[in-house]
């Protein structure tokens, strides 16, 4: 067995972590269902991301109305399971009372930070969003609650936006089952007033109480919203925007349970928004610990409260209870971990969905998600950029491109300048498409591929020529663990491994290889540690006289550039060493014992700046220097003796 594992490790070293290959394909042409548009593949590059997913970049050309157009297509594919899934994410504001817009790369990093043990493989921008404060409510519109998506959004099983910005108009949502099945995209419409078979209506506003281990203890209906509760009823109280301000809200009641500085708390819509007409409907999501039980309290942004006359709820709640309040759905959509809104169905059951809407008939950058005929999840960006140059695609051109990748069911996200695709390459999440505006736009949300990664916490102990990794394994069922660094693979023994013979002041990337049954796997987790700098010192000092002036010339040993400041002191006089040479014109009081070199340096070892005084070093001097030094020393001594 050990011999076999050794051979496997050598194979890993030979093939590396990422298997990329280039295929130049010609003559591969695909058509939309109506045979009015074609897509020809010109070149394809395909990269496996540690076997967890595949990234494909392709160039091609579409032909419509007898004119050809250059296309640049980026595709991510992944099979889902209990260790790989599709998720949605947006970055909460620091005040936890809303969200902020950031590039997809930043959204991916934020997801990883808040979900230890899960690593992002890649992703695309997600839903459209309001762009500023105001009352416009158009595709380039604005709203009192900013930013927010146009369509519903479910994240971590939480209904952040179950009531969208336009409840009667924007209700498209796909829930991700993440079960590896062929038909694992659940398309619903939450649109109020819609009565079709795939309707997902709101069942009501509910409060859920959680145990310390995260399990659900109980769930209670909330019937009121910023109103006094009736007999045996409960009401939610929350501040909400009026224009660009979110004023404080006073709540008075017999039993008011306060959640101050909630983990998340926001009212994204309100029945008081008369500028919306019927689209102004109460919306809320909040979660956090009950911090106080009161009869009178002023709530600020980021707070919420439950005022109740329900005796069973009063008995169930106490200070320290963790609660969640959200609008929930009636059907299976309520049970998905992730769901995202979209604005166009591109393909369904392997059939193109034509559209004559102006947005869909123009050539435009597109961001699309869907599944293949065997259930593999696909994320796609079709670029439209002057730097490429590429034109983007119409909906019919997109149909031909989707068929090239066997995408049987597809949905369009926010397009244009928002279109962004990111993928993990060499351990880093980077933007891999060509955004229309050059740089990746700040967007609200992202659709991400994530995988359950190796459960370890690692501390790097750094030396000049060695690095020791102390590894805490969080899951004891993990098999034998190896670390690959500097073209060397070593087994982790007793939670530690050391690599020696390294160059100073050099970053070293290391990978985790673990045994899974008879197979060795390379984790997505790739980290970097850097050896520290060598400590600087004075190699020697040359001293000589010239025309009555004493000169000192210093040579320092500082191969890694650690020195940040250097000076030389002659008694009370301090001279900064901006050059190698310093001079002393008044030598009547000088002795070599007065000479002190001060160095400030940083070894990048986490200790910050260090200051040292060097008084002992080799001085090479001409005889005249020695004679003058002896003369001065004798003069000082005699003057002290005879005074």
Short mmCIF file of N, CA, C and O in Angstrom, two decimals, residues 22-25 39-45 56-62 69-74 390 404-405:
data_model
loop_
_atom_site.label_atom_id
_atom_site.label_comp_id
_atom_site.label_asym_id
_atom_site.label_seq_id
_atom_site.Cartn_x
_atom_site.Cartn_y
_atom_site.Cartn_z
N UNK A 22 -5.71 22.66 -24.79
CA UNK A 22 -6.22 23.53 -25.84
C UNK A 22 -6.66 22.68 -27.02
O UNK A 22 -5.92 21.81 -27.47
N UNK A 23 -7.85 22.91 -27.50
CA UNK A 23 -8.35 22.21 -28.68
C UNK A 23 -8.77 23.25 -29.71
O UNK A 23 -9.56 24.14 -29.41
N UNK A 24 -8.22 23.20 -30.89
CA UNK A 24 -8.64 24.08 -31.98
C UNK A 24 -9.66 23.33 -32.83
O UNK A 24 -9.35 22.32 -33.43
N UNK A 25 -10.89 23.82 -32.83
CA UNK A 25 -11.97 23.11 -33.52
C UNK A 25 -12.48 23.96 -34.68
O UNK A 25 -12.71 25.16 -34.52
N UNK A 39 -23.94 29.23 -34.95
CA UNK A 39 -22.76 29.52 -34.13
C UNK A 39 -21.67 28.54 -34.51
O UNK A 39 -21.86 27.31 -34.41
N UNK A 40 -20.53 29.05 -34.95
CA UNK A 40 -19.39 28.22 -35.32
C UNK A 40 -18.29 28.36 -34.29
O UNK A 40 -17.88 29.47 -33.95
N UNK A 41 -17.79 27.22 -33.81
CA UNK A 41 -16.70 27.21 -32.84
C UNK A 41 -15.38 27.40 -33.58
O UNK A 41 -15.08 26.68 -34.54
N UNK A 42 -14.59 28.38 -33.13
CA UNK A 42 -13.27 28.61 -33.72
C UNK A 42 -12.15 28.04 -32.87
O UNK A 42 -11.20 27.46 -33.39
N UNK A 43 -12.23 28.20 -31.55
CA UNK A 43 -11.21 27.62 -30.66
C UNK A 43 -11.81 27.42 -29.28
O UNK A 43 -12.71 28.16 -28.87
N UNK A 44 -11.30 26.41 -28.60
CA UNK A 44 -11.79 26.08 -27.26
C UNK A 44 -10.62 25.73 -26.35
O UNK A 44 -9.74 24.97 -26.74
N UNK A 45 -10.61 26.27 -25.15
CA UNK A 45 -9.67 25.83 -24.12
C UNK A 45 -10.48 25.37 -22.92
O UNK A 45 -11.46 26.01 -22.54
N UNK A 56 -14.38 26.58 -19.32
CA UNK A 56 -14.19 26.55 -20.76
C UNK A 56 -14.21 27.98 -21.29
O UNK A 56 -15.12 28.75 -20.97
N UNK A 57 -13.18 28.31 -22.06
CA UNK A 57 -13.22 29.59 -22.79
C UNK A 57 -13.23 29.26 -24.28
O UNK A 57 -12.45 28.45 -24.75
N UNK A 58 -14.13 29.93 -24.99
CA UNK A 58 -14.32 29.59 -26.39
C UNK A 58 -14.47 30.86 -27.21
O UNK A 58 -15.10 31.83 -26.78
N UNK A 59 -13.86 30.84 -28.38
CA UNK A 59 -14.11 31.91 -29.34
C UNK A 59 -14.87 31.30 -30.52
O UNK A 59 -14.69 30.12 -30.86
N UNK A 60 -15.70 32.10 -31.12
CA UNK A 60 -16.49 31.62 -32.24
C UNK A 60 -17.11 32.78 -32.98
O UNK A 60 -16.79 33.96 -32.73
N UNK A 61 -18.00 32.46 -33.88
CA UNK A 61 -18.73 33.51 -34.59
C UNK A 61 -20.16 33.06 -34.83
O UNK A 61 -20.43 31.88 -35.10
N UNK A 62 -21.07 33.98 -34.66
CA UNK A 62 -22.47 33.74 -34.99
C UNK A 62 -22.78 34.40 -36.33
O UNK A 62 -22.14 35.40 -36.71
N UNK A 69 -20.64 37.65 -36.62
CA UNK A 69 -20.26 38.44 -35.45
C UNK A 69 -19.34 37.62 -34.56
O UNK A 69 -19.60 36.44 -34.30
N UNK A 70 -18.26 38.25 -34.11
CA UNK A 70 -17.32 37.57 -33.21
C UNK A 70 -17.95 37.35 -31.84
O UNK A 70 -18.65 38.23 -31.32
N UNK A 71 -17.68 36.18 -31.26
CA UNK A 71 -18.22 35.86 -29.95
C UNK A 71 -17.10 35.34 -29.03
O UNK A 71 -16.21 34.61 -29.48
N UNK A 72 -17.16 35.73 -27.78
CA UNK A 72 -16.27 35.21 -26.74
C UNK A 72 -17.16 34.66 -25.63
O UNK A 72 -17.94 35.39 -25.03
N UNK A 73 -17.05 33.35 -25.40
CA UNK A 73 -17.97 32.64 -24.50
C UNK A 73 -17.16 32.01 -23.36
O UNK A 73 -16.14 31.36 -23.60
N UNK A 74 -17.61 32.21 -22.14
CA UNK A 74 -17.01 31.58 -20.97
C UNK A 74 -18.05 30.70 -20.30
O UNK A 74 -19.20 31.12 -20.10
N UNK A 390 -15.87 42.04 -29.38
CA UNK A 390 -17.00 41.13 -29.53
C UNK A 390 -18.27 41.95 -29.41
O UNK A 390 -18.28 43.03 -28.82
N UNK A 404 -24.85 24.42 -28.36
CA UNK A 404 -23.50 23.88 -28.51
C UNK A 404 -23.04 23.20 -27.22
O UNK A 404 -22.29 22.22 -27.24
N UNK A 405 -23.49 23.70 -26.04
CA UNK A 405 -23.09 23.12 -24.75
C UNK A 405 -24.17 22.21 -24.16
O UNK A 405 -24.12 21.90 -22.97
#
